[in-house]
Coordinates of C-alpha atoms in Angstrom, one line a residue:
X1 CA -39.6 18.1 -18.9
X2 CA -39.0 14.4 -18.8
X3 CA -36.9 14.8 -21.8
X4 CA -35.1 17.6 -21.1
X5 CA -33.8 16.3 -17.6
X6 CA -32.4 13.0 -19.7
X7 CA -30.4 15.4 -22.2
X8 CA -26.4 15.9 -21.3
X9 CA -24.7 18.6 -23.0
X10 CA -20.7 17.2 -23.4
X11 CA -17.5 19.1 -23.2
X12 CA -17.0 19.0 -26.9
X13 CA -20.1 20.8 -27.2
X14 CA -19.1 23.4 -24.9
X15 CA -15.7 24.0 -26.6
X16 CA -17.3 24.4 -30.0
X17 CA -19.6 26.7 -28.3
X18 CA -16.7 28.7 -27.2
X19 CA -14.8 28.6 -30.1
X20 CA -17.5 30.5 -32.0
X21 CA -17.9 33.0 -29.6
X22 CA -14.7 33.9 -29.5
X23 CA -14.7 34.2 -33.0
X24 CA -17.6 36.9 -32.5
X25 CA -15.2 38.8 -29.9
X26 CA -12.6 38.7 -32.0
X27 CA -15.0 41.1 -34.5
X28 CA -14.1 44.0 -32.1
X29 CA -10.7 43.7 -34.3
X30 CA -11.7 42.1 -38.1
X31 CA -14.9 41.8 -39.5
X32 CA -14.0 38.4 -40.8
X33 CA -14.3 36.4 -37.6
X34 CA -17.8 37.2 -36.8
X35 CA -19.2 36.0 -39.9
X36 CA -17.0 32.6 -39.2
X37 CA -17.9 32.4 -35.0
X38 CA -21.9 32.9 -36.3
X39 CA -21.6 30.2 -38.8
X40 CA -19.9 28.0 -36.1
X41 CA -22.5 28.2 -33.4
X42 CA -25.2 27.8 -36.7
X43 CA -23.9 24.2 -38.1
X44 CA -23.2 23.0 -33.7
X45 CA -27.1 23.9 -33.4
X46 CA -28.1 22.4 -36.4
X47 CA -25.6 19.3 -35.6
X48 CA -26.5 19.2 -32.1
X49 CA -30.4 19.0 -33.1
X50 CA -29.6 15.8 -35.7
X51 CA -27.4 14.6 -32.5
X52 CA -30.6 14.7 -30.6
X53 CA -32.9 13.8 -33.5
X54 CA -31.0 10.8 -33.4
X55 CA -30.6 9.8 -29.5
X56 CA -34.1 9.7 -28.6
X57 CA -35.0 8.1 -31.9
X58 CA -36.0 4.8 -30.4
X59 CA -37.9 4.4 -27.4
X60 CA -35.7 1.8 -25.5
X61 CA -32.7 1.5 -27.6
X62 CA -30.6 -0.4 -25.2
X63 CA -31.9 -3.3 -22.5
X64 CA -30.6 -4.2 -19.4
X65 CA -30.7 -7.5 -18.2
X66 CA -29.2 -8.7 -14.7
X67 CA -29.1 -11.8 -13.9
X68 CA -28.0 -13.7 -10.5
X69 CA -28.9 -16.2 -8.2
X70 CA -31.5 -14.6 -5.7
X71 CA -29.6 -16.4 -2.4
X72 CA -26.4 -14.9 -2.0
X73 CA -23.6 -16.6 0.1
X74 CA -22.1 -14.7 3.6
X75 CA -18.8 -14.2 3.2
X76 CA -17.9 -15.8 -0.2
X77 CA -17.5 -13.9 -3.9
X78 CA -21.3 -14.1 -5.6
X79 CA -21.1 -13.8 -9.5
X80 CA -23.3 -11.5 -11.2
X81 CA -24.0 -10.7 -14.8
X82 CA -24.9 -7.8 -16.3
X83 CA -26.5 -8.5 -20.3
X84 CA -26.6 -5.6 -22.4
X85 CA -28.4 -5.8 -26.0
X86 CA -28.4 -2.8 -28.4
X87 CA -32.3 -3.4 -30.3
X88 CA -31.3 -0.2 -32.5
X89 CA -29.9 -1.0 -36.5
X90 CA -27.0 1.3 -35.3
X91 CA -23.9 0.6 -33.2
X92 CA -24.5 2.4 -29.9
X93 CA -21.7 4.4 -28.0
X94 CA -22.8 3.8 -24.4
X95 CA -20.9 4.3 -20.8
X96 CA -23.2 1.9 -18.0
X97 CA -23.7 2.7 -14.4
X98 CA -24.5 -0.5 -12.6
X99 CA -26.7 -0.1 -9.4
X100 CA -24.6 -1.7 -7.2
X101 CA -25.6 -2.4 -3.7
X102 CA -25.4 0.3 -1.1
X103 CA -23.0 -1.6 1.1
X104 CA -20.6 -2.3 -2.1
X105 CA -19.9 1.6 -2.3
X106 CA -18.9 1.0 -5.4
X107 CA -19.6 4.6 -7.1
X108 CA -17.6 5.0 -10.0
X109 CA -17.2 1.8 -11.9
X110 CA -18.3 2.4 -15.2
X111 CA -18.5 0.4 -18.2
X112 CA -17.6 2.4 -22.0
X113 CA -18.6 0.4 -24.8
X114 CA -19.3 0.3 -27.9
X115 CA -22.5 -1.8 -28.6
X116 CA -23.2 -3.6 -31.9
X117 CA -26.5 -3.5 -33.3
X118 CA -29.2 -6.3 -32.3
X119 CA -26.5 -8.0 -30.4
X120 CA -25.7 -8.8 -26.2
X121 CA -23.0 -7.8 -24.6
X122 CA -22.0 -9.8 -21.1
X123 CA -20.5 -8.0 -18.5
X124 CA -19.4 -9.6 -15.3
X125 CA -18.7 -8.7 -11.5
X126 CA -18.9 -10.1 -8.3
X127 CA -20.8 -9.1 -4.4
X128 CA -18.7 -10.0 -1.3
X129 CA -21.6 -9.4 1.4
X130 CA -20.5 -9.6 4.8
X131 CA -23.8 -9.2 6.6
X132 CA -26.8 -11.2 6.3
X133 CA -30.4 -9.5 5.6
X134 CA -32.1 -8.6 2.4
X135 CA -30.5 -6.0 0.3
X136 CA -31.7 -3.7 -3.1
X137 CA -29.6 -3.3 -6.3
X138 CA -30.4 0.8 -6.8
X139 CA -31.7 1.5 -10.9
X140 CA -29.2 1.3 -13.4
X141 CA -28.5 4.4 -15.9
X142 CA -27.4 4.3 -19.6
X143 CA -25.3 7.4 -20.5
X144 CA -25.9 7.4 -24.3
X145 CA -23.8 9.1 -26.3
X146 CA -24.7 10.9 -30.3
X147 CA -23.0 10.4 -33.4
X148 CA -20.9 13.5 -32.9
X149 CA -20.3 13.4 -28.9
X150 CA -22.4 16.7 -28.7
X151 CA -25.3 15.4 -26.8
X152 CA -25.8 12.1 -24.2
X153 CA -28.8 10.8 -23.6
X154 CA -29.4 9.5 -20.0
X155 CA -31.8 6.3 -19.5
X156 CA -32.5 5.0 -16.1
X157 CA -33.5 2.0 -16.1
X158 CA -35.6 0.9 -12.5
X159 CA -34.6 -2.5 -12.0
X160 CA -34.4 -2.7 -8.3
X161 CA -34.3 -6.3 -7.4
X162 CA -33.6 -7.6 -4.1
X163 CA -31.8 -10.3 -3.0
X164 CA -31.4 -12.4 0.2
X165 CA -27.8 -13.1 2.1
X166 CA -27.6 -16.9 3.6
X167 CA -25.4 -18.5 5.6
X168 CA -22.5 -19.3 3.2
X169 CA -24.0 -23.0 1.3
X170 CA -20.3 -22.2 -1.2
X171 CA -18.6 -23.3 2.0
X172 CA -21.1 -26.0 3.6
X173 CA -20.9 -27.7 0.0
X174 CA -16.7 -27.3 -0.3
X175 CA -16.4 -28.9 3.3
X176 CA -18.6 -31.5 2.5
X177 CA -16.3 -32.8 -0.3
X178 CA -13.7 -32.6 1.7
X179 CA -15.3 -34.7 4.3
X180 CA -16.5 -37.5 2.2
X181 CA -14.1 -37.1 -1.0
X182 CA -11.0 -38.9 0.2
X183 CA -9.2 -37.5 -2.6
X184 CA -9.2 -34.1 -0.9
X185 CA -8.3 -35.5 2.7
X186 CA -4.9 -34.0 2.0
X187 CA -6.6 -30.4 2.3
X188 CA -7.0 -29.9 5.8
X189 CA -9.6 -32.9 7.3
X190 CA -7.9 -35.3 9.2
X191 CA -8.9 -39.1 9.3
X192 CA -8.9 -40.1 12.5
X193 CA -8.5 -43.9 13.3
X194 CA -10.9 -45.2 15.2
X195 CA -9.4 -46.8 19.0
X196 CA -11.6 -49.4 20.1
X197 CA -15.1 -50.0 18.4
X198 CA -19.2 -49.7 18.8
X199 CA -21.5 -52.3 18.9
X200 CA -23.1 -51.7 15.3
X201 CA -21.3 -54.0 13.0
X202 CA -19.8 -53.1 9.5
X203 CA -18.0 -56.3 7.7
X204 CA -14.8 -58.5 8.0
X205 CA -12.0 -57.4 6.3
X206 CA -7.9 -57.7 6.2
X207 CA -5.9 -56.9 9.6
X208 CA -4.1 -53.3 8.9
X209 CA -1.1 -53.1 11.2
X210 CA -2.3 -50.5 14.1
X211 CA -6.1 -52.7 14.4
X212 CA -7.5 -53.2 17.6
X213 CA -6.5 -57.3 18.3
X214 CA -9.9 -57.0 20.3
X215 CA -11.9 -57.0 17.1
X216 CA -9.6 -60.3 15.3
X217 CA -12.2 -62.7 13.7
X218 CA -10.3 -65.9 14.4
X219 CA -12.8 -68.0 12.7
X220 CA -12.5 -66.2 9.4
X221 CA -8.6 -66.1 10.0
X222 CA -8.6 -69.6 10.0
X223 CA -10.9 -69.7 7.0
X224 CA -8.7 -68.0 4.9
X225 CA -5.6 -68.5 6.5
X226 CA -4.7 -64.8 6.8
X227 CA -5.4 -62.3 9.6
X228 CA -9.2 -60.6 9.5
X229 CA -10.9 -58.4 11.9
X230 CA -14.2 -57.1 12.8
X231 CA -14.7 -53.7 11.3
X232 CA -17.6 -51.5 13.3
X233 CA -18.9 -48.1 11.8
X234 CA -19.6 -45.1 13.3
X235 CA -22.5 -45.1 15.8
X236 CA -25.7 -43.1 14.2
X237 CA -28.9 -41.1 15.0
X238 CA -26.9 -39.4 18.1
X239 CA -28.0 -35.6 18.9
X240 CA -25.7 -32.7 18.1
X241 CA -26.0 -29.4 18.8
X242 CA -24.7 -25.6 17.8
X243 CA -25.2 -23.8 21.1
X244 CA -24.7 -19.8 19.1
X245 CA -24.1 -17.1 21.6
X246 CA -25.7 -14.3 19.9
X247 CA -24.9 -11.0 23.1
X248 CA -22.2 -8.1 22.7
X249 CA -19.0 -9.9 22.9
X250 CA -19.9 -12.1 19.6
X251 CA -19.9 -8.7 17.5
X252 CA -16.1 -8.5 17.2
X253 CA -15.5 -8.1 13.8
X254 CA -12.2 -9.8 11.4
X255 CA -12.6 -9.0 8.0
X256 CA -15.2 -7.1 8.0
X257 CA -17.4 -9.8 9.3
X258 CA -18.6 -10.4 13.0
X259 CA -17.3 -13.8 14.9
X260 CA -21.4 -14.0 15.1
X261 CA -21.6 -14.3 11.2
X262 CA -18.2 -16.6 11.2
X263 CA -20.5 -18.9 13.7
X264 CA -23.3 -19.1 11.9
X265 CA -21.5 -20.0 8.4
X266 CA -19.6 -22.7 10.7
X267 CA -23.1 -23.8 12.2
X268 CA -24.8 -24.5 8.8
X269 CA -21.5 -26.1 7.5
X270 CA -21.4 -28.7 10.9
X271 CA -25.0 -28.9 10.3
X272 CA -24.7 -30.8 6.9
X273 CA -21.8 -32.9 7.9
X274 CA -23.5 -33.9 10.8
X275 CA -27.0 -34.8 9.0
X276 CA -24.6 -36.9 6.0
X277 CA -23.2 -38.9 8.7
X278 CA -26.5 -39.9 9.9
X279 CA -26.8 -37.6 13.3
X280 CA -29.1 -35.6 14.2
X281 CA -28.7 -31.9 13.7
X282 CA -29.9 -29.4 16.8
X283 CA -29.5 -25.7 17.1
X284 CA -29.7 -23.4 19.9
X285 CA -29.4 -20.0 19.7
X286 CA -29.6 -17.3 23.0
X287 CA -28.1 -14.0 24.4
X288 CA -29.6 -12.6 27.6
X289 CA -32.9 -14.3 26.5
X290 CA -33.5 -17.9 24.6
X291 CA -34.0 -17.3 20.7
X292 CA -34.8 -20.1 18.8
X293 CA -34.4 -23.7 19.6
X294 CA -34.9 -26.3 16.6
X295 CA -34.7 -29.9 18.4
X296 CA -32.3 -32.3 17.1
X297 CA -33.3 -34.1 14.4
X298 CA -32.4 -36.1 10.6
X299 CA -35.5 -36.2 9.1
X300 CA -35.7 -34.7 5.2
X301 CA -35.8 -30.5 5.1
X302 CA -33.6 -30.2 8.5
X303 CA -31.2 -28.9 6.9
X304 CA -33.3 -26.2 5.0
X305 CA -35.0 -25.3 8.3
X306 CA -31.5 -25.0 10.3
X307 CA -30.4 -22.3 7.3
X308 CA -33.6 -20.4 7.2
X309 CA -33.5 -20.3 11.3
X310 CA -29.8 -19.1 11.0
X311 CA -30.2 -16.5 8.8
X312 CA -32.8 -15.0 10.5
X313 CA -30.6 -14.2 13.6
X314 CA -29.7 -11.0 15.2
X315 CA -28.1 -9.7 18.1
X316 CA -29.6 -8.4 21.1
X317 CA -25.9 -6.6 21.9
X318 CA -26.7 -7.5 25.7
X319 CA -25.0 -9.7 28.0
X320 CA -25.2 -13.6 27.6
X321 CA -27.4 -15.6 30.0
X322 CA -26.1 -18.7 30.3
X323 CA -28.1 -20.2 33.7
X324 CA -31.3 -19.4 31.0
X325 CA -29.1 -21.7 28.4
X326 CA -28.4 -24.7 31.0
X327 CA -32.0 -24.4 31.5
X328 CA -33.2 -24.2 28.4
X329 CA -31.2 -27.4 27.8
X330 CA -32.2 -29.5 31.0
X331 CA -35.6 -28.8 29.5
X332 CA -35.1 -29.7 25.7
X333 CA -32.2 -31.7 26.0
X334 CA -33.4 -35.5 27.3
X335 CA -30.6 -37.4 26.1
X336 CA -27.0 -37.3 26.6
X337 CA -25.7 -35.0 23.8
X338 CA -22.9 -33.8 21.5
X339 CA -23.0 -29.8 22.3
X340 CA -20.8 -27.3 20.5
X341 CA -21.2 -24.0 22.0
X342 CA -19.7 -20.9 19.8
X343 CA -18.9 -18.0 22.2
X344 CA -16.0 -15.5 22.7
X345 CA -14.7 -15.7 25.9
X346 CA -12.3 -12.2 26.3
X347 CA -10.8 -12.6 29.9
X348 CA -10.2 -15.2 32.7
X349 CA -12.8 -13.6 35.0
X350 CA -15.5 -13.7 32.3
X351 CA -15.2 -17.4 31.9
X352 CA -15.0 -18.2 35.3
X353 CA -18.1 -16.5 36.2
X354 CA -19.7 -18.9 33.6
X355 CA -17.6 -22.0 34.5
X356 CA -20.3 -23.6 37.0
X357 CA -22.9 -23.6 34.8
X358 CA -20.8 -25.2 31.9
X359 CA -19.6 -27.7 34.3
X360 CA -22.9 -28.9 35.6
X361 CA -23.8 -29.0 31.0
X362 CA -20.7 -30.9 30.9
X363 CA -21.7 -33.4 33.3
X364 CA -24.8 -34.5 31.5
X365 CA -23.7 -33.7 28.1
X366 CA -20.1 -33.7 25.7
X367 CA -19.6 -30.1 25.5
X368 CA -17.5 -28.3 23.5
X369 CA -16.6 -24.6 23.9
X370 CA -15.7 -22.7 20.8
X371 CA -13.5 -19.3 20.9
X372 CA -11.8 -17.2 18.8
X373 CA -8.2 -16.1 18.8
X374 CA -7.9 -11.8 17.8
X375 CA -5.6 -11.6 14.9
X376 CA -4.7 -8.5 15.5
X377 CA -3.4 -9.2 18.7
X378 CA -1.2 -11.9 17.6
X379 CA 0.3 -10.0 14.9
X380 CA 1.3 -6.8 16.7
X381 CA 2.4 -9.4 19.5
X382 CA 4.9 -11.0 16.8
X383 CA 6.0 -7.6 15.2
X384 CA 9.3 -6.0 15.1
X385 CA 10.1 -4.2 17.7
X386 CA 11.3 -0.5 17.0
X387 CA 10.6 1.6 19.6
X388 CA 9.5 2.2 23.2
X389 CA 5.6 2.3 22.4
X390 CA 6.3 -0.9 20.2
X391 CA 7.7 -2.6 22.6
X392 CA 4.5 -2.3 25.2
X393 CA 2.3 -3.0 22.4
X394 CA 4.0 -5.8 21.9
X395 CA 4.3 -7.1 25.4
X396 CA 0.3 -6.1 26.4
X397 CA -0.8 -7.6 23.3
X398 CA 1.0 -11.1 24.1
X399 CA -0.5 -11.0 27.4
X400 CA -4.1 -10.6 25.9
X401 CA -2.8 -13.2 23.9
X402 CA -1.9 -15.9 26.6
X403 CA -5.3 -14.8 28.3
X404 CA -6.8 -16.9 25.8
X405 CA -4.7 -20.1 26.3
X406 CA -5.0 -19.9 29.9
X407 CA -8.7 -20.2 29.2
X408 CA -8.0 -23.5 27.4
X409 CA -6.1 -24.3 30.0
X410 CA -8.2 -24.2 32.9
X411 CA -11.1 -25.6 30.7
X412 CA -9.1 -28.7 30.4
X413 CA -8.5 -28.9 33.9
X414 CA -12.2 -28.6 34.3
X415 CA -13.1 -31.4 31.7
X416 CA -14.1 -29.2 29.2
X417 CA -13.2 -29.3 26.0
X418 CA -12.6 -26.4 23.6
X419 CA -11.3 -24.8 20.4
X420 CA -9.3 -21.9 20.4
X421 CA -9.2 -21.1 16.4
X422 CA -8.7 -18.5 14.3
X423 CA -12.3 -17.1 12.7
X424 CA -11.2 -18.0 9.4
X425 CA -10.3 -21.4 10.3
X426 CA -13.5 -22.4 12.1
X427 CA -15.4 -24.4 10.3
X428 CA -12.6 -26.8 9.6
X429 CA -11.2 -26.9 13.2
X430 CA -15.0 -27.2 14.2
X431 CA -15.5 -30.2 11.6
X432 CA -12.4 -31.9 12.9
X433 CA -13.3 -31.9 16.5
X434 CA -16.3 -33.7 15.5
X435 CA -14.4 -36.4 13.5
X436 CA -12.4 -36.9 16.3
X437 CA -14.9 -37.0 19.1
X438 CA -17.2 -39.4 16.4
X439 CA -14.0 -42.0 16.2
X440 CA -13.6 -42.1 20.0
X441 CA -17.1 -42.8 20.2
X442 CA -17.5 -40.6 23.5
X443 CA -20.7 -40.1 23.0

């Protein structure tokens, strides 16, 4: 029975069948035909018997061999290839169903090809997952195909392999070389000059126009007769923290991907630039409860514990607690702090119900409040106009629009300082706020 499910019958088989039995109807009129329509459907058994004589001839005539890194990247193209090798002495006609992922629903891309004997074949594709979790590729199947295209011989091949969907490391590694590769400064980082200096001294070098005259080295200018200064670097070891609002509001999706996933690939990417400047790397994550809080540290593996802690995250879809977060960070928090809290703030009311308690964070810590812009808001709000209903879309979706930059506003006025970005430029608007608050040294 086995066999007999794996057996396809083609079209060509069916329209030889057909063709000699309309030759036997045809009898009703000449003798002739029905000799010819019985010899027909004689040589398409016979023919269709070598056909299947020949199909299931070898045992595993064609392999399948997949092959992919296990730890796929959120949001970013994932290469996978697809080896096929013919182990007959005959060149296989063969059409290939790849199991692709249920989320893909890719259902019918299909691969015909002719495969020579003893020889691979590489086929290549790519996953865009926009979720994390662990996911299943489904079995594979093999429609082989005879000789003669009477018969195909379908081989399923069960090789359901899993794989897990990180936090994006494509993107943590591509900012990193833009961070320290000044080569690639042009691409979006800005170098920010550092006003003023710390107390942990660097070397003497040349006066630049634009140096502080507070940090001139007269004795070394009068050494060397031209002007040098004290150069100071960056202050290290201080705490930073991703604050990551994980409740109902963070579940807006843009590109098929939530603003919860866009702040979590951001998280892991400010994570690694944080831990190569030689801070110490914090994450906090809560919703109408505390999740999980990893303490602020630079000591080897912090990295790999922040992405395993990230991509284990899920939301609650409740209501965000934040007098739970400012205790939860009285509590964990003893030092004064570099905090970036990534939430989505969606009306004027909603953050000033929250303002108080990111005042009294402020006050002990350098917080930075993270938002997203809707792109779909600002693009109906900049569309052409042709029509009554396009004009009030047009004019509610600029006000929703302006909600958001009244938020910055009064954040500002508050002492608070915040990003409103777009989701796909968050990481680097995230990474340059850092830069920036690193070279003022208000920490």
């Amino acid at each position: 029975m086995k066999v007999l499910r794996s057996i396809h019958i083609t079209r060509f088989f069916f329209l030889i069948a057909a063709l000699g039995i309309a030759l036997i109807g045809l009898s009703f009129f000449t003798s002739l035909t029905e000799a010819i329509g019985i010899l027909v459907l004689l040589v398409l058994v016979f023919l269709f018997s070598l056909d299947l004589l020949i199909l299931f001839m070898s045992k595993k005539p064609v392999v399948l061999e997949r092959k992919y890194t296990h730890q796929f990247n959120l949001g970013d193209e994932n290469n996978v290839t697809l080896l096929a090798t013919n182990t007959s002495n005959l060149p296989i006609q063969v059409a290939i169903y790849e199991g692709f992922p249920i989320f893909m629903q890719r259902r019918k891309h299909v691969w015909n090809v002719l495969l020579p004997p003893q020889k691979p074949k590489t086929f290549e594709y790519s996953i865009t997952p926009t979720e994390r979790g662990v996911y299943m590729f489904t079995p594979q199947v093999i429609l082989m195909r005879s000789p003669l295209f009477l018969a195909q011989r379908r081989i399923i091949m069960n090789t359901e392999d899993d794989f897990h969907v990180y936090p994006s490391v494509l993107q943590m590694k591509r900012y990193e070389l833009k961070v320290f590769n000044p080569q690639t400064l042009s691409q979006g980082i800005k170098k920010v000059r550092r006003i003023g200096n710390t107390s942990e001294f660097e070397q003497i070098r040349n006066y630049i126009q634009g140096d502080d005259l507070r940090t001139m080295n007269w004795k070394a200018t009068s050494r060397r007769n031209e002007l040098m200064v004290n150069q100071y670097q960056e202050e290290r070891s201080q705490s930073i923290y991703c604050l990551l609002d994980k409740s109902r509001p963070m579940q807006l999706a843009f590109n098929n991907m939530t603003v919860m996933d866009y702040a979590i690939n951001s998280s892991l990417v400010l994570s690694n630039i944080i831990l190569r400047k030689g801070d110490r790397a914090g994450l906090i994550t809560f919703s109408n409860k505390i999740g999980s809080i990893m303490l602020a540290d630079r000591k080897q593996g912090q990295l790999r514990r922040i992405t395993e802690m990230l991509h284990n995250q899920q939301s609650l879809f409740k209501e965000a607690s934040y007098e739970l977060l400012y205790q939860s960070i009285r509590q964990h928090i003893k030092t004064r702090s570099l905090l970036f809290l990534f939430t989505n703030f969606e009306s004027e009311y909603a953050m000033r119900r929250e303002l108080p308690l990111l005042q009294k964070i402020n006050k002990k810590h350098v917080l930075v409040l993270i938002f997203f812009q809707n792109n779909e808001l600002i693009e109906i709000s900049h569309q052409q106009a042709h029509s009554h209903k396009d004009i009030i879309e047009s004019a509610v979706a600029e006000k929703l629009v302006n909600i958001k930059w009244n938020i910055v506003r009064e954040l500002k006025q508050n002492g608070i300082q915040s990003i409103l970005t777009k989701p796909e430029d968050l990481s680097l608007n995230t990474i340059n706020k850092y830069l920036e608050l690193k070279s003022k040294g208000v920490i």
